[in-house]
Short mmCIF file of C-alpha atoms and ligand atoms in Angstrom, two decimals:
data_model
loop_
_atom_site.label_atom_id
_atom_site.label_comp_id
_atom_site.label_asym_id
_atom_site.label_seq_id
_atom_site.Cartn_x
_atom_site.Cartn_y
_atom_site.Cartn_z
CA MET K 1 -211.29 169.55 149.09
CA THR K 2 -215.28 169.68 147.98
CA ASP K 3 -217.51 166.45 149.08
CA MET K 4 -218.80 165.12 145.47
CA THR K 5 -221.42 163.84 146.86
CA LYS K 6 -223.37 166.42 148.67
CA HIS K 7 -224.85 169.76 146.92
CA ALA K 8 -227.24 172.45 147.55
CA VAL K 9 -229.28 171.43 143.95
CA VAL K 10 -228.86 168.47 142.26
CA ILE K 11 -229.97 168.89 138.34
CA ALA K 12 -231.35 165.72 136.51
CA GLY K 13 -230.30 166.52 132.83
CA ALA K 14 -227.74 168.57 131.21
CA GLY K 15 -229.91 169.09 128.04
CA PRO K 16 -230.50 173.22 126.93
CA THR K 17 -232.45 173.70 130.19
CA GLY K 18 -230.67 171.41 132.83
CA LEU K 19 -227.22 174.11 131.71
CA MET K 20 -228.73 177.37 131.78
CA LEU K 21 -230.20 176.29 135.25
CA ALA K 22 -227.03 174.87 136.10
CA GLY K 23 -225.45 178.47 134.80
CA GLU K 24 -227.78 180.30 136.63
CA LEU K 25 -227.32 178.49 139.99
CA ALA K 26 -223.46 178.93 139.68
CA LEU K 27 -223.72 182.73 139.21
CA ALA K 28 -225.69 183.29 142.12
CA ARG K 29 -223.27 181.32 144.21
CA VAL K 30 -225.03 178.52 144.34
CA ASP K 31 -223.41 174.74 144.95
CA VAL K 32 -224.80 172.65 141.78
CA ALA K 33 -224.14 170.03 139.99
CA ILE K 34 -225.58 167.97 137.36
CA VAL K 35 -226.29 164.08 136.38
CA GLU K 36 -226.24 163.20 132.99
CA ARG K 37 -227.25 159.75 131.49
CA ARG K 38 -225.35 161.29 127.84
CA GLU K 39 -221.48 160.66 127.37
CA SER K 40 -221.07 163.55 125.83
CA GLN K 41 -223.04 166.85 124.35
CA ASP K 42 -223.84 164.63 120.92
CA LEU K 43 -227.24 164.18 120.34
CA PRO K 44 -228.80 161.32 119.14
CA ASP K 45 -232.22 161.82 117.65
CA ALA K 46 -233.79 164.60 115.98
CA ARG K 47 -233.29 167.28 118.10
CA ALA K 48 -229.69 167.46 116.97
CA ARG K 49 -231.56 169.03 113.81
CA ALA K 50 -233.47 171.44 115.82
CA GLY K 51 -232.76 174.54 117.04
CA GLY K 52 -233.50 178.34 116.98
CA LEU K 53 -233.90 180.53 119.47
CA HIS K 54 -236.73 183.31 119.57
CA SER K 55 -235.79 186.77 120.12
CA ARG K 56 -236.58 186.52 124.20
CA THR K 57 -234.33 183.73 124.41
CA ILE K 58 -231.69 185.73 122.77
CA GLU K 59 -232.39 188.86 124.91
CA VAL K 60 -232.21 186.89 128.32
CA LEU K 61 -229.04 185.27 126.97
CA ASP K 62 -227.94 188.56 126.72
CA GLN K 63 -228.73 189.53 129.99
CA ARG K 64 -226.25 187.54 131.11
CA GLY K 65 -223.56 188.64 128.79
CA VAL K 66 -222.83 185.67 126.33
CA ALA K 67 -225.48 186.16 123.58
CA GLU K 68 -222.82 186.60 121.24
CA ARG K 69 -221.39 183.44 121.81
CA PHE K 70 -224.60 182.03 120.34
CA LEU K 71 -225.26 184.71 117.59
CA SER K 72 -221.33 184.24 116.29
CA GLN K 73 -222.27 180.80 115.38
CA GLY K 74 -225.66 180.92 113.74
CA GLN K 75 -228.23 182.65 111.55
CA VAL K 76 -229.85 185.60 112.61
CA MET K 77 -232.69 186.01 110.48
CA GLN K 78 -237.11 185.66 110.75
CA VAL K 79 -237.87 182.74 112.44
CA ALA K 80 -240.89 183.45 114.03
CA GLY K 81 -244.15 181.64 112.75
CA PHE K 82 -247.57 180.31 112.81
CA ALA K 83 -248.00 177.44 111.39
CA MET K 84 -245.12 178.12 108.90
CA ILE K 85 -246.64 181.38 108.35
CA ARG K 86 -243.78 183.62 108.66
CA LEU K 87 -244.22 186.54 111.47
CA ASP K 88 -241.66 189.04 110.50
CA ILE K 89 -240.59 191.31 113.86
CA SER K 90 -237.85 193.53 112.17
CA ASP K 91 -240.38 196.23 113.58
CA PHE K 92 -240.30 195.27 117.23
CA PRO K 93 -238.50 197.18 120.15
CA THR K 94 -235.68 195.00 120.91
CA ARG K 95 -232.33 195.01 119.92
CA HIS K 96 -232.81 191.28 118.96
CA ASN K 97 -235.22 191.88 116.63
CA TYR K 98 -234.54 188.66 115.06
CA GLY K 99 -234.12 184.89 115.67
CA LEU K 100 -231.62 182.59 115.49
CA ALA K 101 -231.02 179.67 114.04
CA LEU K 102 -228.49 177.42 115.41
CA ALA K 103 -228.61 173.39 115.74
CA GLN K 104 -229.46 172.19 119.27
CA SER K 105 -226.35 170.86 119.37
CA GLN K 106 -224.24 173.44 119.15
CA ILE K 107 -226.54 175.33 121.29
CA GLU K 108 -226.06 172.85 124.36
CA ARG K 109 -222.08 173.07 123.45
CA VAL K 110 -222.34 176.99 123.71
CA LEU K 111 -224.37 176.72 127.30
CA ALA K 112 -222.25 173.55 128.24
CA ALA K 113 -218.53 175.45 127.53
CA TRP K 114 -220.37 178.75 129.76
CA VAL K 115 -221.78 176.11 132.45
CA GLU K 116 -217.84 174.55 132.49
CA GLU K 117 -216.38 178.40 133.21
CA LEU K 118 -218.13 178.44 136.12
CA GLN K 119 -217.09 175.40 137.30
CA VAL K 120 -220.34 173.40 137.46
CA PRO K 121 -219.33 169.57 138.02
CA ILE K 122 -221.06 167.40 135.57
CA TYR K 123 -221.38 163.64 136.37
CA ARG K 124 -221.76 162.54 132.72
CA GLY K 125 -222.79 158.81 131.95
CA LEU K 126 -224.42 158.55 134.73
CA GLU K 127 -228.47 158.09 135.03
CA VAL K 128 -230.44 159.44 138.27
CA THR K 129 -232.54 156.04 139.17
CA ALA K 130 -234.31 156.71 142.13
CA PHE K 131 -234.63 159.48 145.42
CA ALA K 132 -236.53 160.19 148.44
CA GLN K 133 -237.26 163.16 149.87
CA ASP K 134 -236.78 164.25 153.80
CA GLU K 135 -237.70 167.28 155.64
CA THR K 136 -234.46 168.25 155.14
CA GLY K 137 -233.58 167.18 151.60
CA VAL K 138 -233.35 164.42 148.96
CA GLU K 139 -231.39 161.19 148.70
CA ILE K 140 -230.31 160.82 145.37
CA GLN K 141 -229.37 156.95 143.47
CA VAL K 142 -227.41 157.49 140.34
CA SER K 143 -226.61 154.52 138.35
CA ASP K 144 -222.66 153.64 139.73
CA GLY K 145 -224.30 152.98 143.07
CA ARG K 146 -223.60 156.16 144.19
CA SER K 147 -225.69 157.80 146.09
CA LEU K 148 -226.01 162.50 145.95
CA ARG K 149 -227.97 164.46 149.16
CA ALA K 150 -228.97 167.52 148.04
CA ARG K 151 -231.60 170.24 149.30
CA TYR K 152 -233.38 170.83 146.06
CA LEU K 153 -233.42 168.30 143.08
CA VAL K 154 -234.63 169.48 139.79
CA GLY K 155 -235.73 167.36 137.12
CA CYS K 156 -234.58 168.83 133.55
CA ASP K 157 -234.63 164.99 132.54
CA GLY K 158 -236.86 165.93 129.29
CA GLY K 159 -240.20 164.79 128.01
CA ARG K 160 -240.12 161.12 129.71
CA SER K 161 -238.74 162.43 133.22
CA LEU K 162 -237.83 160.11 135.40
CA VAL K 163 -237.85 162.77 137.76
CA ARG K 164 -241.22 163.96 137.38
CA LYS K 165 -242.37 160.29 137.14
CA GLN K 166 -241.31 159.18 141.01
CA ALA K 167 -242.09 162.26 142.27
CA GLY K 168 -245.98 161.13 141.18
CA ILE K 169 -246.75 164.37 139.36
CA ASP K 170 -249.17 163.93 136.93
CA PHE K 171 -248.91 163.83 133.03
CA PRO K 172 -252.47 165.20 131.56
CA GLY K 173 -252.53 165.94 128.10
CA TRP K 174 -253.24 164.98 124.67
CA GLU K 175 -252.49 161.97 122.92
CA PRO K 176 -250.16 162.24 119.36
CA SER K 177 -252.53 162.65 116.16
CA ILE K 178 -249.32 162.47 113.99
CA SER K 179 -245.80 160.93 114.15
CA TYR K 180 -242.89 162.44 111.75
CA LEU K 181 -240.25 160.74 110.75
CA MET K 182 -236.63 162.31 109.64
CA ALA K 183 -233.91 160.93 108.22
CA GLU K 184 -230.66 161.88 106.41
CA CYS K 185 -230.05 159.39 103.57
CA ALA K 186 -228.87 158.71 100.17
CA MET K 187 -230.66 157.93 97.70
CA SER K 188 -230.08 156.58 94.06
CA GLU K 189 -233.05 157.85 92.16
CA GLU K 190 -233.51 161.72 91.70
CA PRO K 191 -235.96 162.55 94.56
CA ALA K 192 -238.45 165.09 94.39
CA TRP K 193 -237.31 167.82 96.16
CA GLY K 194 -239.67 170.35 97.98
CA MET K 195 -242.21 170.27 100.38
CA ARG K 196 -245.32 168.27 99.51
CA PRO K 197 -248.15 168.96 102.15
CA ASP K 198 -250.98 165.96 102.35
CA ASP K 199 -254.00 165.63 103.95
CA ARG K 200 -252.31 164.57 107.11
CA GLY K 201 -249.91 167.09 107.03
CA VAL K 202 -246.35 168.22 105.62
CA ASN K 203 -243.60 166.04 103.73
CA GLY K 204 -240.25 167.62 102.22
CA LEU K 205 -237.47 166.30 100.63
CA GLY K 206 -234.25 168.85 100.72
CA LYS K 207 -230.86 168.77 99.46
CA LEU K 208 -227.94 168.64 102.55
CA GLU K 209 -224.72 170.62 102.84
CA ASP K 210 -223.14 168.21 99.94
CA GLY K 211 -226.20 169.02 97.36
CA LYS K 212 -226.54 165.62 96.76
CA ARG K 213 -227.45 163.76 99.93
CA VAL K 214 -231.08 164.42 101.38
CA ARG K 215 -232.94 165.50 104.54
CA VAL K 216 -236.25 163.46 104.68
CA LEU K 217 -239.15 164.68 106.70
CA LEU K 218 -242.44 161.92 106.50
CA ASN K 219 -245.58 162.38 108.67
CA GLU K 220 -246.43 158.78 108.78
CA ARG K 221 -249.51 157.08 107.81
CA GLN K 222 -250.48 155.97 110.96
CA VAL K 223 -249.18 157.68 114.30
CA MET K 224 -246.07 155.44 115.60
CA ARG K 225 -244.56 155.37 118.79
CA GLY K 226 -240.89 154.56 119.63
CA ASP K 227 -237.17 156.64 118.86
CA GLU K 228 -235.92 153.96 117.22
CA PRO K 229 -237.72 153.40 113.92
CA SER K 230 -236.28 151.48 110.96
CA LEU K 231 -235.06 151.37 107.03
CA ASP K 232 -237.76 149.90 106.85
CA ASP K 233 -240.58 152.29 108.36
CA LEU K 234 -238.49 155.06 106.47
CA ARG K 235 -239.02 153.06 103.13
CA ARG K 236 -242.82 152.87 104.26
CA ALA K 237 -243.34 156.18 104.99
CA LEU K 238 -241.60 156.93 101.40
CA ILE K 239 -243.57 154.74 99.43
CA ALA K 240 -246.83 155.40 101.69
CA VAL K 241 -246.38 159.55 100.12
CA TYR K 242 -244.20 159.30 97.20
CA GLY K 243 -245.10 156.06 95.39
CA THR K 244 -241.64 155.00 95.38
CA ASP K 245 -238.63 155.03 98.11
CA PHE K 246 -236.05 156.39 95.48
CA GLY K 247 -233.71 153.59 96.72
CA VAL K 248 -232.52 155.15 99.67
CA HIS K 249 -229.66 153.53 101.11
CA ASP K 250 -226.83 155.19 103.70
CA VAL K 251 -229.32 156.24 106.12
CA THR K 252 -226.55 157.76 108.84
CA TRP K 253 -229.31 159.11 110.99
CA LEU K 254 -233.26 158.62 111.49
CA SER K 255 -235.60 159.63 113.54
CA ARG K 256 -239.46 160.07 115.20
CA PHE K 257 -241.39 162.80 116.57
CA SER K 258 -245.08 163.14 117.28
CA ASP K 259 -247.36 166.30 118.08
CA ALA K 260 -248.61 164.70 121.71
CA ALA K 261 -249.03 167.44 123.98
CA ARG K 262 -248.84 166.87 128.22
CA GLN K 263 -247.88 169.40 130.63
CA ALA K 264 -247.20 168.32 134.57
CA ALA K 265 -250.06 169.08 136.78
CA SER K 266 -247.80 170.76 139.27
CA TYR K 267 -243.73 171.58 138.48
CA ARG K 268 -242.94 171.13 142.10
CA GLU K 269 -243.31 168.12 144.61
CA ARG K 270 -242.12 169.40 148.29
CA ARG K 271 -237.86 169.69 147.51
CA VAL K 272 -238.31 168.67 143.63
CA LEU K 273 -239.02 170.79 140.54
CA LEU K 274 -239.38 170.38 137.11
CA ALA K 275 -238.68 172.52 134.68
CA GLY K 276 -238.35 172.20 130.36
CA ASP K 277 -239.36 169.71 128.48
CA ALA K 278 -239.53 167.51 132.02
CA ALA K 279 -242.69 169.92 132.60
CA HIS K 280 -244.00 169.88 129.04
CA VAL K 281 -243.82 168.34 125.85
CA HIS K 282 -245.46 169.29 122.25
CA GLY K 283 -244.98 169.40 118.78
CA PRO K 284 -241.85 171.14 117.28
CA THR K 285 -244.16 173.36 114.66
CA GLY K 286 -243.25 176.62 116.33
CA GLY K 287 -239.75 176.02 117.59
CA GLN K 288 -241.05 176.97 121.05
CA GLY K 289 -239.58 173.59 123.59
CA LEU K 290 -235.83 175.00 124.13
CA ASN K 291 -236.89 177.96 124.43
CA ILE K 292 -239.49 177.77 126.85
CA GLY K 293 -237.53 175.62 128.90
CA VAL K 294 -234.47 177.83 128.58
CA GLN K 295 -236.93 180.58 130.15
CA ASP K 296 -238.01 178.15 132.94
CA ALA K 297 -235.00 177.75 133.85
CA VAL K 298 -234.53 181.19 133.89
CA ASN K 299 -237.36 182.04 136.56
CA LEU K 300 -236.54 179.30 138.68
CA GLY K 301 -233.08 179.75 139.10
CA TRP K 302 -232.65 183.35 141.20
CA LYS K 303 -235.28 181.75 143.36
CA LEU K 304 -234.09 178.42 143.58
CA ALA K 305 -230.82 180.05 144.74
CA ARG K 306 -232.49 182.71 147.29
CA VAL K 307 -234.55 179.77 148.77
CA VAL K 308 -231.40 177.70 149.18
CA SER K 309 -229.24 180.62 150.40
CA GLY K 310 -232.08 181.17 153.23
CA THR K 311 -232.53 184.56 151.98
CA ALA K 312 -235.88 183.84 150.77
CA PRO K 313 -239.05 181.88 152.43
CA GLU K 314 -239.77 178.60 150.51
CA SER K 315 -243.05 180.38 149.41
CA LEU K 316 -240.76 182.15 146.54
CA LEU K 317 -240.65 178.73 144.35
CA ASP K 318 -244.67 179.07 144.61
CA THR K 319 -244.11 181.47 142.35
CA TYR K 320 -242.43 179.67 139.77
CA GLN K 321 -245.64 177.74 139.07
CA THR K 322 -247.71 180.85 139.04
CA GLU K 323 -245.61 182.41 136.75
CA ARG K 324 -244.37 179.44 134.49
CA HIS K 325 -247.26 177.15 134.03
CA PRO K 326 -249.30 179.35 132.40
CA ILE K 327 -246.99 180.27 129.63
CA GLY K 328 -246.36 176.48 129.38
CA ALA K 329 -250.39 175.54 128.95
CA ARG K 330 -250.08 178.67 126.47
CA VAL K 331 -247.24 176.91 124.16
CA LEU K 332 -249.27 173.50 123.89
CA LYS K 333 -252.76 175.32 123.03
CA LEU K 334 -250.58 177.10 120.60
CA THR K 335 -249.04 173.68 119.07
CA LEU K 336 -252.60 172.05 118.98
CA ALA K 337 -253.73 175.34 116.89
CA GLN K 338 -250.54 174.93 114.76
CA THR K 339 -250.41 171.24 114.07
CA ALA K 340 -254.00 171.38 113.15
CA LEU K 341 -253.25 174.02 110.59
CA MET K 342 -251.26 172.34 109.09
CA ARG K 343 -253.15 169.76 107.97
CA GLY K 344 -253.21 169.39 103.73
CA ASP K 345 -257.03 168.63 103.25
CA GLU K 346 -258.87 171.47 100.96
CA ARG K 347 -260.44 172.66 104.26
CA THR K 348 -257.80 173.06 106.19
CA LYS K 349 -255.91 174.99 103.37
CA ALA K 350 -258.63 177.38 103.10
CA LEU K 351 -258.79 178.01 106.94
CA HIS K 352 -254.27 178.35 106.38
CA GLU K 353 -254.82 180.84 103.62
CA ASN K 354 -257.07 183.00 105.78
CA MET K 355 -254.96 182.93 108.96
CA SER K 356 -252.43 183.86 106.37
CA GLU K 357 -254.25 187.02 105.59
CA LEU K 358 -255.13 187.79 109.19
CA LEU K 359 -251.15 187.98 110.43
CA LYS K 360 -250.39 190.10 107.76
CA LEU K 361 -252.44 192.24 109.35
CA ASP K 362 -250.31 194.62 111.19
CA GLU K 363 -252.20 193.94 114.63
CA PRO K 364 -252.44 190.14 114.68
CA ARG K 365 -249.10 190.19 112.99
CA LYS K 366 -247.41 191.68 116.18
CA ARG K 367 -249.93 189.99 118.80
CA TYR K 368 -249.11 187.01 117.17
CA GLY K 369 -244.97 188.08 116.64
CA ALA K 370 -244.74 189.28 120.13
CA MET K 371 -246.06 185.72 121.28
CA MET K 372 -244.12 183.51 119.74
CA SER K 373 -240.73 184.85 119.68
CA GLY K 374 -241.81 185.24 123.87
CA LEU K 375 -241.29 188.98 123.64
CA ASP K 376 -245.18 189.82 125.27
CA ILE K 377 -244.36 187.71 128.52
CA HIS K 378 -246.48 189.06 131.45
CA TYR K 379 -246.41 187.44 134.87
CA ASP K 380 -249.17 189.09 136.76
CA LEU K 381 -248.02 191.19 139.67
CA GLY K 382 -250.76 192.61 139.56
CA ALA K 383 -252.42 196.03 138.61
CA GLY K 384 -250.48 199.06 137.95
CA HIS K 385 -247.69 200.86 135.26
CA PRO K 386 -247.45 198.22 132.06
CA LEU K 387 -244.13 197.83 132.33
CA LEU K 388 -244.69 195.64 135.52
CA GLY K 389 -244.43 192.12 135.29
CA ARG K 390 -243.01 192.52 132.11
CA ARG K 391 -239.31 192.27 130.26
CA MET K 392 -237.17 195.33 131.29
CA PRO K 393 -236.20 196.77 128.11
CA ASP K 394 -232.37 196.97 127.28
CA LEU K 395 -232.22 200.87 127.33
CA ASP K 396 -229.43 202.39 126.73
CA LEU K 397 -228.63 204.64 130.12
CA VAL K 398 -226.57 207.41 131.14
CA THR K 399 -225.07 206.61 134.11
CA GLU K 400 -222.80 208.24 137.18
CA SER K 401 -219.88 205.81 135.21
CA GLY K 402 -220.63 206.89 132.17
CA PRO K 403 -223.43 204.72 128.90
CA ARG K 404 -224.78 201.24 130.39
CA ARG K 405 -227.02 198.90 128.43
CA VAL K 406 -229.34 197.54 131.00
CA PHE K 407 -228.67 194.16 130.12
CA ALA K 408 -225.05 194.79 131.35
CA LEU K 409 -226.51 195.44 134.81
CA LEU K 410 -228.09 192.08 135.10
CA HIS K 411 -224.74 189.76 133.78
CA ASP K 412 -224.49 188.65 137.32
CA ALA K 413 -227.84 187.52 137.85
CA ARG K 414 -228.66 190.58 140.74
CA PRO K 415 -231.55 192.61 141.22
CA VAL K 416 -231.45 196.10 139.86
CA LEU K 417 -232.78 198.94 141.33
CA LEU K 418 -232.99 201.48 138.32
CA ASN K 419 -233.48 205.31 140.10
CA LEU K 420 -233.97 207.51 136.72
CA GLY K 421 -235.67 210.21 138.73
CA ASP K 422 -234.79 212.49 141.32
CA PRO K 423 -231.03 210.84 142.00
CA ASP K 424 -231.04 209.54 145.48
CA SER K 425 -234.44 209.85 146.30
CA LEU K 426 -234.52 205.89 147.14
CA ASP K 427 -233.35 204.39 150.22
CA ILE K 428 -232.90 200.81 150.09
CA ALA K 429 -230.33 200.62 152.60
CA PRO K 430 -232.07 197.23 154.14
CA TRP K 431 -231.45 195.57 151.02
CA ALA K 432 -228.02 197.03 149.83
CA GLU K 433 -226.02 193.81 150.05
CA ARG K 434 -228.92 191.98 148.02
CA VAL K 435 -229.97 194.13 145.09
CA ARG K 436 -227.91 196.96 143.24
CA TRP K 437 -229.07 200.36 143.46
CA LEU K 438 -228.12 202.98 140.89
CA ASN K 439 -229.27 206.32 139.97
CA ALA K 440 -229.38 206.88 135.72
CA GLN K 441 -230.80 209.00 133.66
CA TYR K 442 -232.63 207.86 130.17
CA THR K 443 -233.81 210.44 127.55
CA GLY K 444 -235.69 208.09 124.76
CA SER K 445 -239.28 206.74 124.81
CA TRP K 446 -240.46 204.00 126.65
CA GLN K 447 -241.47 201.27 123.98
CA LEU K 448 -243.28 197.50 124.49
CA PRO K 449 -244.26 194.96 122.12
CA VAL K 450 -247.13 194.90 121.18
CA LEU K 451 -248.49 198.04 123.19
CA GLY K 452 -245.99 200.61 121.80
CA PRO K 453 -245.21 203.91 124.15
CA VAL K 454 -245.84 203.59 127.54
CA ALA K 455 -245.16 206.05 130.45
CA ALA K 456 -241.57 207.21 131.79
CA PRO K 457 -241.12 205.25 134.98
CA ALA K 458 -239.40 207.28 137.96
CA ALA K 459 -237.86 204.35 138.75
CA VAL K 460 -237.77 200.28 138.00
CA LEU K 461 -236.67 197.50 140.19
CA ILE K 462 -235.35 194.82 137.81
CA ARG K 463 -235.83 190.89 139.47
CA PRO K 464 -232.23 188.93 137.97
CA ASP K 465 -234.72 186.93 134.76
CA GLY K 466 -235.19 190.86 133.68
CA TYR K 467 -238.44 191.00 134.42
CA VAL K 468 -239.91 194.18 136.41
CA ALA K 469 -241.23 193.48 139.92
CA TRP K 470 -241.90 197.35 141.02
CA VAL K 471 -242.24 200.87 138.99
CA GLY K 472 -241.96 203.81 140.96
CA ASN K 473 -244.18 206.78 140.34
CA GLY K 474 -241.30 209.30 141.98
CA THR K 475 -242.12 207.44 145.87
CA ASP K 476 -241.30 204.83 147.20
CA GLN K 477 -245.24 203.37 147.65
CA GLY K 478 -244.68 199.79 147.70
CA LEU K 479 -241.00 199.60 147.17
CA HIS K 480 -240.03 198.20 150.65
CA ASP K 481 -243.10 195.67 150.08
CA ALA K 482 -241.54 194.18 146.64
CA LEU K 483 -238.32 193.89 147.94
CA SER K 484 -239.20 191.97 150.77
CA SER K 485 -241.54 189.69 148.87
CA TRP K 486 -238.97 189.22 145.95
CA PHE K 487 -236.19 189.21 147.72
CA GLY K 488 -236.85 188.45 151.27
CA PRO K 489 -237.39 190.82 154.54
CA PRO K 490 -234.37 193.66 155.42
CA ASP K 491 -231.36 193.12 156.95
CA GLN K 492 -231.76 194.41 160.42
CA ARG K 493 -228.90 196.65 161.39
C1 LIG O 1 -237.14 167.56 115.57
C2 LIG O 1 -237.45 168.38 116.09
C3 LIG O 1 -237.21 170.16 116.29
C4 LIG O 1 -237.66 170.64 117.29
N1 LIG O 1 -237.04 171.99 117.15
C5 LIG O 1 -237.00 172.93 117.98
C6 LIG O 1 -237.03 174.36 117.85
O1 LIG O 1 -236.87 174.74 116.77
N2 LIG O 1 -237.10 175.19 118.55
C7 LIG O 1 -237.02 175.07 120.27
O2 LIG O 1 -236.83 175.80 121.03
N3 LIG O 1 -237.12 173.57 120.78
C8 LIG O 1 -237.33 172.89 119.34
N4 LIG O 1 -237.89 171.27 119.24
C9 LIG O 1 -237.84 170.89 121.18
C10 LIG O 1 -236.00 171.01 122.36
O3 LIG O 1 -235.57 169.94 120.99
C11 LIG O 1 -236.09 170.51 122.99
O4 LIG O 1 -238.06 171.24 124.29
C12 LIG O 1 -235.89 170.44 124.29
O5 LIG O 1 -234.13 169.28 123.75
C13 LIG O 1 -235.80 170.75 125.72
O6 LIG O 1 -234.96 170.39 126.10
P1 LIG O 1 -234.51 170.30 128.05
O7 LIG O 1 -233.08 170.45 128.05
O8 LIG O 1 -235.48 170.14 128.74
O9 LIG O 1 -234.57 168.68 128.04
P2 LIG O 1 -233.97 167.31 126.46
O10 LIG O 1 -233.32 168.58 125.74
O11 LIG O 1 -234.70 166.42 126.64
O12 LIG O 1 -232.59 167.44 127.91
C14 LIG O 1 -232.93 166.43 128.87
C15 LIG O 1 -231.57 165.94 129.61
O13 LIG O 1 -231.37 165.01 129.96
C16 LIG O 1 -230.64 163.27 130.53
N5 LIG O 1 -231.68 162.08 131.01
C17 LIG O 1 -232.66 161.88 130.94
N6 LIG O 1 -233.29 161.40 132.00
C18 LIG O 1 -232.08 161.14 132.85
C19 LIG O 1 -231.92 160.72 134.33
N7 LIG O 1 -232.74 159.65 134.95
N8 LIG O 1 -230.55 160.71 134.49
C20 LIG O 1 -229.69 161.59 133.96
N9 LIG O 1 -230.21 162.71 132.45
C21 LIG O 1 -231.11 162.12 132.14
C22 LIG O 1 -230.80 163.33 128.66
O14 LIG O 1 -229.94 162.69 128.17
C23 LIG O 1 -230.96 164.56 128.22
O15 LIG O 1 -229.54 165.33 127.80
C24 LIG O 1 -237.44 170.37 118.95
C25 LIG O 1 -237.98 168.96 118.83
C26 LIG O 1 -237.90 168.23 118.01
C27 LIG O 1 -237.82 166.79 118.35
#
């Protein structure tokens, strides 16, 4: 029987980030468990109604062979936008040249089912309440009095992360400039349907699926805090915007969020790591939070797995911070800019109109479309071929065993060396246990988002997260260094 109190990795929080990370670790055969405060995957607040996957997130799910589970439940559409200016990415060189509208509650359910298939234990209805680190691991206190032992603890426990606070990691940033109420309710008078921007931001009253009940989005006159707004707060905000509360009653759901933006100063404190909202929070405009959380998890998962299994040094974890912290910082800035652009005073409206004009031009549309959909991510892995540090495109390959998609090669979250040149010209025998190696042919053109066509490489080393770690020019120059630094020193035979 397995020991319920000992795991290689414990994750605090089974939101989208924690679930994705658990899946990644389980694929790498790491003994991982999640501690989750909620009894079920149901969401109590505004996040239940949030939702949307951007193109790169759909791609990373496709790399694990599970994208279809999400696509079949949501609605494929152009979701990328900047301050509500739509950015059409349908001409982008990706199989998923669109986003997906799907409620976060459903996204979490699909992720939870996947993690269950991978047999990750989730200790539900329990909180991580404290922890202490020592030389070899972390002792984690759980709310039922139990204590768990893990080699690493990952805080995927959301914006108010206890793990972040207890690790003493600073969370600097910007105070909220606006707070919003979201609600679902009935109204005895006919409401003023549609969007109504004002000088602070947007407001809107929309019909729910039954055509009668109302979905409400209101910015509040004064910035308010607290997750649990009252019916009076809702009435007051309605009257402030519309001059009436339309006889609001039967509120089945009411929630508040703000545009506060903060980022953890460090994503790691020895054996404790942070990912998702625990590492960065910002307003929901642009729909980035869940997406970058899931992608944090995909960046961290394989690295942590290698460190835990002893095939890579602990310093590999530093690259998680170097690669993902700038992405979080960029999203914070993009969100601040959008909040500013969405104020409805005349001057800001004029600025918004100008920005809309600008984003209709091809080059700005592509740049911003790629940024908002996550397709332009470039980890700085040094100078070289443009593919280096960028996402590997999902090419249709011809291999010795028939046609294969690149993403299908990544399903088990192992690195892949793809030799597209002279067959068997590369020798990676000392890494053969760790890196999948294959000869393939590809005759089409190589296209990257924003950059356009790039020179065809002779070989590529693809990390488990789908980013290119090395590009070959017909020789193995630099290959062994890249293999050693990402996947550990060569096996001694
Ligand atoms: C109105 C709104 C709209 C949004 N729209 C979008 C959108 O369209 N697209 C997008 O990408 N993002 C959107 N977001 C952001 C998105 O909801 C978050 O970024 C996302 O939930 C972050 O996921 P997470 O797993 O990191 O954290 P969370 O979802 O916050 O999950 C943290 C989990 O940890 C648990 N937990 C907390 N403390 C403990 C503890 N001590 N012990 C054990 N468990 C604990 C919690 O119960 C929770 O399940 C929106 C947010 C809001 C408010």
